[in-house]
PDB file of C-alpha atoms in Angstrom:
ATOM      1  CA  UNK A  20      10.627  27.989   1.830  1.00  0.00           C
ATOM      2  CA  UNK A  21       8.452  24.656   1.282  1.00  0.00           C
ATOM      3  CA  UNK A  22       8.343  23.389  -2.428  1.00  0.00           C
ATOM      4  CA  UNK A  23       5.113  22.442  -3.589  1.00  0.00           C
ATOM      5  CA  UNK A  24       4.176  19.521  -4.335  1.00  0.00           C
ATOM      6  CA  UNK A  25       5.928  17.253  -1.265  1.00  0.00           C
ATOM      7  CA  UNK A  26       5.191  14.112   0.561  1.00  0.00           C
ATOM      8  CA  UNK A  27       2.989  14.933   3.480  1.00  0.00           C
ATOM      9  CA  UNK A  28       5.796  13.757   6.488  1.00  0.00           C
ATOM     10  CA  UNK A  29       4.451  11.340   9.061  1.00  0.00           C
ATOM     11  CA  UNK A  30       0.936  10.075   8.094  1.00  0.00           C
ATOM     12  CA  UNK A  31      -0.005   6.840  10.164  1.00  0.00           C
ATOM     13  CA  UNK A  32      -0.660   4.684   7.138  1.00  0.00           C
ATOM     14  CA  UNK A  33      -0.723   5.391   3.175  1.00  0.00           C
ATOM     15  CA  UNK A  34       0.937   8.244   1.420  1.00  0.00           C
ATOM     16  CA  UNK A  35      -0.430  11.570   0.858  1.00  0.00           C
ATOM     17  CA  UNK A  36       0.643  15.022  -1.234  1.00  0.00           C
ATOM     18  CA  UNK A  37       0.738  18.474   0.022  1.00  0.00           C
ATOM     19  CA  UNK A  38       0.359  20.086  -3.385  1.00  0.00           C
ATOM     20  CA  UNK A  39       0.013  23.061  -2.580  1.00  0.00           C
ATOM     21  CA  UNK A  40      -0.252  25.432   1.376  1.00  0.00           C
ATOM     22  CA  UNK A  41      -2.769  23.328   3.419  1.00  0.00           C
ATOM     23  CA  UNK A  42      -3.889  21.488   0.375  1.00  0.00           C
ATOM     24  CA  UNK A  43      -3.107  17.532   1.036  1.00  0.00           C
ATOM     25  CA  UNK A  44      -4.564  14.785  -1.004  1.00  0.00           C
ATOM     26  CA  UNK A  45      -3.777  10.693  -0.827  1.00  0.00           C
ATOM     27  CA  UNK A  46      -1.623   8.955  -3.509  1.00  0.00           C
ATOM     28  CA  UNK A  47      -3.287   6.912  -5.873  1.00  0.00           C
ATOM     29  CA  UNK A  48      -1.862   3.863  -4.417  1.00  0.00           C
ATOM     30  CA  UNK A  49      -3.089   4.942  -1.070  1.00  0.00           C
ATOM     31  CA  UNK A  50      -6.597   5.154  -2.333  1.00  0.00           C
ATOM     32  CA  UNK A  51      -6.295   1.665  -4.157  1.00  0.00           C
ATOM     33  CA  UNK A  52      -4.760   0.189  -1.225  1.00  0.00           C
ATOM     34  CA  UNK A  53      -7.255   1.591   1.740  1.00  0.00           C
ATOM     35  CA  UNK A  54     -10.956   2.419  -0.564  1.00  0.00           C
ATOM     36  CA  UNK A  55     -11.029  -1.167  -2.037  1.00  0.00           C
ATOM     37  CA  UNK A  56     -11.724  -4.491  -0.368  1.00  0.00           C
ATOM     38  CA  UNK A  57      -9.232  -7.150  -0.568  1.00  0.00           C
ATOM     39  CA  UNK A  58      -9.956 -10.149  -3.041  1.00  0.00           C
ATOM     40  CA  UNK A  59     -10.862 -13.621  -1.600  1.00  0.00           C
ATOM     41  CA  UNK A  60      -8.173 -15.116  -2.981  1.00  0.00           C
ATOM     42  CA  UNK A  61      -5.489 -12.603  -1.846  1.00  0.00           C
ATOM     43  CA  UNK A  62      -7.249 -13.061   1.938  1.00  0.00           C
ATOM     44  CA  UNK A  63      -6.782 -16.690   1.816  1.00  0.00           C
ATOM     45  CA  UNK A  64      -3.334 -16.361   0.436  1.00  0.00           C
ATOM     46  CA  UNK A  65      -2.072 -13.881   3.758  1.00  0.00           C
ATOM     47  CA  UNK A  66      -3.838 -15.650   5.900  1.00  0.00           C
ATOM     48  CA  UNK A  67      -1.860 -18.655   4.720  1.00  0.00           C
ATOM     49  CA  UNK A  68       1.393 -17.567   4.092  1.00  0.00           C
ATOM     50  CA  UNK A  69       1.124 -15.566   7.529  1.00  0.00           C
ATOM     51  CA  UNK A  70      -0.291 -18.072   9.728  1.00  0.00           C
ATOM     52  CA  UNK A  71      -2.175 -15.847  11.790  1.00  0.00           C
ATOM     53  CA  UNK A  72       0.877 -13.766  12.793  1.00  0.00           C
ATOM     54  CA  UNK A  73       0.950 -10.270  12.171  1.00  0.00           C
ATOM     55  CA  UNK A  74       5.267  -9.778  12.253  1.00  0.00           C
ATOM     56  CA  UNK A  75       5.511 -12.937   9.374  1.00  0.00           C
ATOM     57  CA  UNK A  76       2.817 -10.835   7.304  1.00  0.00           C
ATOM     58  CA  UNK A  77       4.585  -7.857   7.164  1.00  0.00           C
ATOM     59  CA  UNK A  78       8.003  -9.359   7.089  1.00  0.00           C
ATOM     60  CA  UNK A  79       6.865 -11.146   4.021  1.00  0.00           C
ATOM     61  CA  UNK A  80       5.509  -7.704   2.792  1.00  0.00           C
ATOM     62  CA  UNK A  81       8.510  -5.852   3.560  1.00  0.00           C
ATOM     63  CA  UNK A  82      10.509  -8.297   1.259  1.00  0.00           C
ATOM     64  CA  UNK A  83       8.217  -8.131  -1.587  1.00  0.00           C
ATOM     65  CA  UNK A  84       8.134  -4.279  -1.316  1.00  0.00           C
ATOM     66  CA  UNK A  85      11.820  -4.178  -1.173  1.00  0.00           C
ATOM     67  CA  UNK A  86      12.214  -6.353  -4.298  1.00  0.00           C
ATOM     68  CA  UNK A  87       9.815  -3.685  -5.835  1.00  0.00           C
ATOM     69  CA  UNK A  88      11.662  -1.632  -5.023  1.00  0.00           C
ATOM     70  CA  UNK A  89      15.401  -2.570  -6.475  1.00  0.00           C
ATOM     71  CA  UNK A  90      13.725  -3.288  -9.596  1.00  0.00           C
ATOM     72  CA  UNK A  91      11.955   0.419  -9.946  1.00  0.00           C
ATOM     73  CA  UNK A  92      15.316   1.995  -9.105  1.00  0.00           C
ATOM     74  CA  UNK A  93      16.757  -0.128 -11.356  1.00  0.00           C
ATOM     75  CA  UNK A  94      14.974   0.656 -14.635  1.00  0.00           C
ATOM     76  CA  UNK A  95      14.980   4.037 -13.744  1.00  0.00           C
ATOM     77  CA  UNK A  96      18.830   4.028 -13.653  1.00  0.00           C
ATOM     78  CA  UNK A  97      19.030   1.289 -17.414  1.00  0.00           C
ATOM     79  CA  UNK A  98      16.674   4.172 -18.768  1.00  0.00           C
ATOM     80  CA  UNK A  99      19.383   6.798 -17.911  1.00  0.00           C
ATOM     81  CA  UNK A 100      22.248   4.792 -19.433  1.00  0.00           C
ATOM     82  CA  UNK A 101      23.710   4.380 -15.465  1.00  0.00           C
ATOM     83  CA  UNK A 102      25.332   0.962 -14.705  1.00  0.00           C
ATOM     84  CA  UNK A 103      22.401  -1.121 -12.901  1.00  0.00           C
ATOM     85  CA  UNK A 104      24.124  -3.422  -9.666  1.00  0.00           C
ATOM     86  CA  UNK A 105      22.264  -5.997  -8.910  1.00  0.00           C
ATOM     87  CA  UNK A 106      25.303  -7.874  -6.726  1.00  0.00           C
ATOM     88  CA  UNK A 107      23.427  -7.377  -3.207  1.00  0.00           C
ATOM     89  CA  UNK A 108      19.699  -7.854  -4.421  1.00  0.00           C
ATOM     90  CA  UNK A 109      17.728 -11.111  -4.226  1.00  0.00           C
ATOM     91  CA  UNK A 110      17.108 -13.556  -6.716  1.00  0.00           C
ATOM     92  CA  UNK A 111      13.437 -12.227  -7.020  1.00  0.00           C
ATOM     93  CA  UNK A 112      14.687  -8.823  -7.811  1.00  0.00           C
ATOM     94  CA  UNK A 113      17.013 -10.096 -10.402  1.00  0.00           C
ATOM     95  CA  UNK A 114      13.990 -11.841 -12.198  1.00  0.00           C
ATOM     96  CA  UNK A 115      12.391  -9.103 -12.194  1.00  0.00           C
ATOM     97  CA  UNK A 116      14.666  -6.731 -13.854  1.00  0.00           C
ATOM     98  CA  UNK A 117      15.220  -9.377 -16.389  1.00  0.00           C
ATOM     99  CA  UNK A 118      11.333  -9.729 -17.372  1.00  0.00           C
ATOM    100  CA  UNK A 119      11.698  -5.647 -17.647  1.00  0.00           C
ATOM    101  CA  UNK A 120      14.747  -6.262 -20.280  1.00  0.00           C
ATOM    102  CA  UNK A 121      12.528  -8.525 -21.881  1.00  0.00           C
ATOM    103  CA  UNK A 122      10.240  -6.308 -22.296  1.00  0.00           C
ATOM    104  CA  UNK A 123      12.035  -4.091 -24.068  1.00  0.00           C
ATOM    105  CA  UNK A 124      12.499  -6.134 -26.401  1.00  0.00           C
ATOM    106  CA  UNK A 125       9.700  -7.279 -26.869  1.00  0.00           C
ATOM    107  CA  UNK A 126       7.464  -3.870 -27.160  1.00  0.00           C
ATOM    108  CA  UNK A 127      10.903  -1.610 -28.285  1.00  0.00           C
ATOM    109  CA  UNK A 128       9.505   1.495 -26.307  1.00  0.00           C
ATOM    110  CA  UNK A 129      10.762   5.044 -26.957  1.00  0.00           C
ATOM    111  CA  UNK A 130      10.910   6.433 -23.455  1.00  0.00           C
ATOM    112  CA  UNK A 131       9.140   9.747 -23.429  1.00  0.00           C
ATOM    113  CA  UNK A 132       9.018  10.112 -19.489  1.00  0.00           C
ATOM    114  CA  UNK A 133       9.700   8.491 -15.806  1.00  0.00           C
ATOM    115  CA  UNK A 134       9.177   9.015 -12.322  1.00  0.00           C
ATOM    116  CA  UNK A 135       7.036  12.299 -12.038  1.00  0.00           C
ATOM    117  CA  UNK A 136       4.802  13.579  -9.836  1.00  0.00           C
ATOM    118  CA  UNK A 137       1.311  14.264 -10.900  1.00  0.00           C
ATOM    119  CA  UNK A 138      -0.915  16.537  -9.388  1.00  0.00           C
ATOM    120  CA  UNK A 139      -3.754  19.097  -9.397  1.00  0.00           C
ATOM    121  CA  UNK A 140      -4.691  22.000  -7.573  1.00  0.00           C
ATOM    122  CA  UNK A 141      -7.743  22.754  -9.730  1.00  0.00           C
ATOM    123  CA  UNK A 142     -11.321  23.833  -7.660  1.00  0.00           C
ATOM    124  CA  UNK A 143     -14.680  23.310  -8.945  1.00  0.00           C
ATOM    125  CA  UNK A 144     -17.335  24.794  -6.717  1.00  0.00           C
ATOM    126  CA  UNK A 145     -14.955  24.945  -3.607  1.00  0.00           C
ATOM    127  CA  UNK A 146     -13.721  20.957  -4.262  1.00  0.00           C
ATOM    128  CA  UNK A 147     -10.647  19.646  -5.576  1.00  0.00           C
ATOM    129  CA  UNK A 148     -11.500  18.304  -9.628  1.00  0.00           C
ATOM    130  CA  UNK A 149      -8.575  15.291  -9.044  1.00  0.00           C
ATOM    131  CA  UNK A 150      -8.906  15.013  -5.258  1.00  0.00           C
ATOM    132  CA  UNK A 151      -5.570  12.940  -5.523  1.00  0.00           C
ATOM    133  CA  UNK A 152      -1.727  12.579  -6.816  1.00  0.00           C
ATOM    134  CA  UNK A 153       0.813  10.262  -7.492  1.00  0.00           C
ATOM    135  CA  UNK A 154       4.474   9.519  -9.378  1.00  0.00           C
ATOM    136  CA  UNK A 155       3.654   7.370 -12.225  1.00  0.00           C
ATOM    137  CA  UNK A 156       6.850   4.872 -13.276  1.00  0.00           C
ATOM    138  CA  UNK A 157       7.010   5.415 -17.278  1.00  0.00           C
ATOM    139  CA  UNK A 158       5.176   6.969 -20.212  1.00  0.00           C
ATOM    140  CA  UNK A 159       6.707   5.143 -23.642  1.00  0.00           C
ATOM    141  CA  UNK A 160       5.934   5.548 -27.119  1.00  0.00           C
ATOM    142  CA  UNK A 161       5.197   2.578 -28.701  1.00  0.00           C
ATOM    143  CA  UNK A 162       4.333   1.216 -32.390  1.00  0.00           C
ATOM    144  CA  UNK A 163       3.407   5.229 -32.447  1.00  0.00           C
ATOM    145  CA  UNK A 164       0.894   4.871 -29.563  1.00  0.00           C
ATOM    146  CA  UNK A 165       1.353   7.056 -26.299  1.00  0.00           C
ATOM    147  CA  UNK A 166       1.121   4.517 -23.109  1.00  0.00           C
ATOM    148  CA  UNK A 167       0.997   5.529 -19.473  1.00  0.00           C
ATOM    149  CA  UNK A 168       2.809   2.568 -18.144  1.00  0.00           C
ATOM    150  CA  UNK A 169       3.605   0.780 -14.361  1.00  0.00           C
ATOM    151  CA  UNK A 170       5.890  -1.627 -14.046  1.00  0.00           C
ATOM    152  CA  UNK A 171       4.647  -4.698 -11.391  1.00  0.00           C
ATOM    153  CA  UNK A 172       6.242  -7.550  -9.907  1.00  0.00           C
ATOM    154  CA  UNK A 173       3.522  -8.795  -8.321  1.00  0.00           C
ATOM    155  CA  UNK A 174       2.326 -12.172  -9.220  1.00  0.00           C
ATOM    156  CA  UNK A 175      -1.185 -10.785  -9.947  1.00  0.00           C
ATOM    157  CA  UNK A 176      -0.846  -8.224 -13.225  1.00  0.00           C
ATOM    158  CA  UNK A 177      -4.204  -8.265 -13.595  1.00  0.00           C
ATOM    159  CA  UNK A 178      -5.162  -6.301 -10.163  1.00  0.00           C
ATOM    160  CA  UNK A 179      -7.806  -4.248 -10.734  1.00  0.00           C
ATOM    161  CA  UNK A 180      -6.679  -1.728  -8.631  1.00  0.00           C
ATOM    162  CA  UNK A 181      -3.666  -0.989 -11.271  1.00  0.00           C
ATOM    163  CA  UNK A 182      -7.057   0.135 -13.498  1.00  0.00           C
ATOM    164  CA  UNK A 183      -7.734   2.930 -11.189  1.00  0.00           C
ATOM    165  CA  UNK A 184      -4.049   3.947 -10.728  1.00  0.00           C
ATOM    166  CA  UNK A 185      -3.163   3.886 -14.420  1.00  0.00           C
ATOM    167  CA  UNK A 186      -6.760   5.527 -15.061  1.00  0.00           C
ATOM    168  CA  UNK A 187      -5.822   8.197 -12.661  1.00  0.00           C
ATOM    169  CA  UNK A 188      -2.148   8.974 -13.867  1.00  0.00           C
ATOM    170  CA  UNK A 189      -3.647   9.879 -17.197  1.00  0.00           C
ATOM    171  CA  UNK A 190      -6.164  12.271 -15.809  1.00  0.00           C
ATOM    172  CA  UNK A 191      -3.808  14.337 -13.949  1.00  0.00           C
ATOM    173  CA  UNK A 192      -1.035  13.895 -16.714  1.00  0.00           C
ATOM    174  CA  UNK A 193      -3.440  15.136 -19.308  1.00  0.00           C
ATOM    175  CA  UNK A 194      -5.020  17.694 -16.771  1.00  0.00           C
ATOM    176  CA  UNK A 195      -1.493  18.839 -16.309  1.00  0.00           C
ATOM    177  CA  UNK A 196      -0.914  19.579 -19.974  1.00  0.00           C
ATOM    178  CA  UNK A 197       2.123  17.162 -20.539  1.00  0.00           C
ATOM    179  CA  UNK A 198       0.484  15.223 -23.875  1.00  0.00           C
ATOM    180  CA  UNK A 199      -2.136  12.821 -24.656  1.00  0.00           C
ATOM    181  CA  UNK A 200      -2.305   9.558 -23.389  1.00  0.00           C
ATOM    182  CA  UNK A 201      -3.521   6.646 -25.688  1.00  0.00           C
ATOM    183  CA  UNK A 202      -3.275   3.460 -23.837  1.00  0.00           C
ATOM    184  CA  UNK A 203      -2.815   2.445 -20.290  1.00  0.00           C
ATOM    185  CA  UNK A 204      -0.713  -0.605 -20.009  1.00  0.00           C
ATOM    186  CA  UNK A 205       1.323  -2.685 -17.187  1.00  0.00           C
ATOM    187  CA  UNK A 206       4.780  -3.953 -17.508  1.00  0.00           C
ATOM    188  CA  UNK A 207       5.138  -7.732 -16.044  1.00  0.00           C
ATOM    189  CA  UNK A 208       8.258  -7.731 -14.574  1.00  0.00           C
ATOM    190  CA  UNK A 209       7.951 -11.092 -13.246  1.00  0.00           C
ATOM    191  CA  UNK A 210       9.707 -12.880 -10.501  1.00  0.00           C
ATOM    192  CA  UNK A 211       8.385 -16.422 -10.982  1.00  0.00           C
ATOM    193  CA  UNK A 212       9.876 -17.443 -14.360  1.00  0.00           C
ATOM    194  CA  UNK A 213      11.967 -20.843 -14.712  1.00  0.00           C
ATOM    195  CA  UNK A 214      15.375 -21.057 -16.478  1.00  0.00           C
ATOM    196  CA  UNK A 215      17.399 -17.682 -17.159  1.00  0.00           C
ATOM    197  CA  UNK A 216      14.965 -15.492 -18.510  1.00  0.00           C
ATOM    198  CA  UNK A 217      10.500 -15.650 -19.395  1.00  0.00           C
ATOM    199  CA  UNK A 218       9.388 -17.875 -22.336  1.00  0.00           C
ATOM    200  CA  UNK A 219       9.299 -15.983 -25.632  1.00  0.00           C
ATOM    201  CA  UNK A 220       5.653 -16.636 -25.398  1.00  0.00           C
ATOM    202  CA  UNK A 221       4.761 -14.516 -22.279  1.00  0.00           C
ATOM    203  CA  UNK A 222       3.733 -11.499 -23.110  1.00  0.00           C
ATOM    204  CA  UNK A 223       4.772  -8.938 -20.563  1.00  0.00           C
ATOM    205  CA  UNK A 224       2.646  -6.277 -21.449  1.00  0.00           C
ATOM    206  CA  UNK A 225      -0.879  -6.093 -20.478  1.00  0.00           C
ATOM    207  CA  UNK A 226      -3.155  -3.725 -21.103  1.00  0.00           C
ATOM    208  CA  UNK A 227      -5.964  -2.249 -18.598  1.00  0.00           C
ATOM    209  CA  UNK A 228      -8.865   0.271 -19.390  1.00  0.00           C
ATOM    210  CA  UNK A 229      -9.409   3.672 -18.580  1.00  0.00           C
ATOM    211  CA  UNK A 230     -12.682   4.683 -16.189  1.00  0.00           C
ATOM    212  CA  UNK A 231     -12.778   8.098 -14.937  1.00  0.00           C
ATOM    213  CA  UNK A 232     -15.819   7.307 -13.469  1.00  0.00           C
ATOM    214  CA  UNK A 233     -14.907   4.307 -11.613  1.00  0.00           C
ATOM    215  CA  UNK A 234     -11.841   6.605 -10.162  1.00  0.00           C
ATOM    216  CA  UNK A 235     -14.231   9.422  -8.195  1.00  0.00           C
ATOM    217  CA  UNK A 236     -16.471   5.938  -7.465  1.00  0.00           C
ATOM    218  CA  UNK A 237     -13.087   4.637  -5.872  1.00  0.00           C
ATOM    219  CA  UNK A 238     -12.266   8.230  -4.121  1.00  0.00           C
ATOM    220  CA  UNK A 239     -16.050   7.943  -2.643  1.00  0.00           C
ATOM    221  CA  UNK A 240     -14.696   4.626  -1.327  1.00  0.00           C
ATOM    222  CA  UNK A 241     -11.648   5.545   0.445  1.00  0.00           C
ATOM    223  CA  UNK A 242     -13.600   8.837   2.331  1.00  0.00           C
ATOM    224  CA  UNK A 243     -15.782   6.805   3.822  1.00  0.00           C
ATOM    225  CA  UNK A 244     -13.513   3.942   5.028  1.00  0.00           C
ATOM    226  CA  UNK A 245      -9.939   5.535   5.392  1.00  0.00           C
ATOM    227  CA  UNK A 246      -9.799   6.111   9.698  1.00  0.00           C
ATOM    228  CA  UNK A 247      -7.238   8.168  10.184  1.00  0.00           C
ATOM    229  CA  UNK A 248      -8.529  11.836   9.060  1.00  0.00           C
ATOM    230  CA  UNK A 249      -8.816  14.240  12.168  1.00  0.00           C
ATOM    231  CA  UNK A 250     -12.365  16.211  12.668  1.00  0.00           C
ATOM    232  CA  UNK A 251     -10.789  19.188  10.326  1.00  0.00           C
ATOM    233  CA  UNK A 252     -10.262  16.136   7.243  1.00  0.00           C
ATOM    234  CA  UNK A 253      -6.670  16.441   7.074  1.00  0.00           C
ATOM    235  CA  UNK A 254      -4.411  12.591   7.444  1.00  0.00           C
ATOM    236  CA  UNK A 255      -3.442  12.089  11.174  1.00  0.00           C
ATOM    237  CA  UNK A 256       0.142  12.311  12.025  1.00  0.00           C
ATOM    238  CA  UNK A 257       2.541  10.634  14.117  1.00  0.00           C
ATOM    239  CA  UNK A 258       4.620  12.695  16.325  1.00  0.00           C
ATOM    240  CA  UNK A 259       8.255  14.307  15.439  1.00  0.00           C
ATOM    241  CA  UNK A 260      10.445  12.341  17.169  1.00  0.00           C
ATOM    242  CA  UNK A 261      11.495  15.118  19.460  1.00  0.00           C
ATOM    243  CA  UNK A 262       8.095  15.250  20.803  1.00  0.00           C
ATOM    244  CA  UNK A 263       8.457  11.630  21.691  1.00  0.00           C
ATOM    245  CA  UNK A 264      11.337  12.740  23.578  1.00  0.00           C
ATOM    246  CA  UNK A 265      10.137  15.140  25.518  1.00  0.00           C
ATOM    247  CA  UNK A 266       7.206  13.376  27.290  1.00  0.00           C
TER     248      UNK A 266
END
């Protein structure tokens, strides 16, 4: 019997949710990533660090994703008083998980929640009301304040796309009946810092806004420009493997 909600196996690009029989929406990072345009300045900086080839782009991605990566697993497993091994991650990934410490300190957060799936099967004149999902990293208590937080070690914290991911997190998390959400707020777990740990004078949380509106804007978006739905709107998939091996 298939547990609702899952990932949606084998989608050509981005993630998607089958939340419930037949029902399959994209992940909030999957509508960030594919229904808004690239900024100049991130452009420029692939094109250069690439240098025209596609394999040293996503090489280069790969490692940043897997440093991501380590560090989310990592505060997941300091939250839940596990031993955190850092002994076969990079130097990057280290930083990171530092900066996160640092945080801590910093903001002394009262961990409410971490690494849940949100979602919404809720119609509205035959449509989906929150035509998306997503696992959101952390929801912390802080100076009495409620924050729906994501922690980022990307260079850029001030991506606008982490407005309409944070934005959306607290519409299904409130939609879902799991509390009220105050602020929306990124954790800068940075990579880039010099000496053994970020100046006292970094702050390493920053706060974004909540739009609603700018979020079904944003949805609009990635309908229109995401190619890989068949002719019955439902993501393309790749092949089980056994298929493969049959032809």
């Amino acid at each position: 019997m298939i547990e609702y909600p899952r990932i949606y196996p084998r989608t050509h690009y981005g993630r998607f949710y089958e939340i419930a029989e037949g029902v399959v929406v994209p992940s909030a990072t999957t509508i960030c990533r594919y229904g808004n345009p690239m900024a100049h300045s991130t452009l420029l900086y692939v094109i250069k660090e690439s240098e025209g080839s596609v394999d040293t782009y996503y090489n280069k991605k790969t490692k940043a994703l897997m440093d991501g990566n380590a560090v989310h697993q990592a505060i997941e497993d300091y939250e839940n008083g596990e031993e955190v091994d850092f002994t076969n991650e990079s130097r990057e990934a280290k930083k990171g998980m530092i900066s996160y410490v640092c945080w801590t300190e910093q903001c002394n957060p009262t961990i409410i929640s971490q690494e849940e799936i949100l979602y919404s099967a809720r119609m509205s004149k035959g449509k989906l009301v929150f035509p998306f999902a997503g696992r959101f990293d952390m929801v912390a208590k802080i100076d009495g304040e409620v924050w729906m937080l994501d922690a980022k070690t990307s260079i850029n914290y001030k991506d606008p796309n982490y407005m309409y991911q944070l934005s959306m997190y607290k519409m299904l998390y409130e939609e879902m009946g799991l509390g009220k959400i105050d602020r929306l707020g990124v954790i800068r777990c940075s990579k880039t810092f010099n000496g053994e740990r970020p100046s006292p004078r970094t702050k390493l949380l920053h706060e974004v806004d909540y739009n609603p509106e700018a979020v079904y804007h944003l949805v609009y978006q990635f309908n229109m420009f995401y190619e890989q739905y068949d002719k019955d709107n439902m993501p393309k998939r790749k092949p089980k493997l056994q298929e493969i091996f049959k032809k």
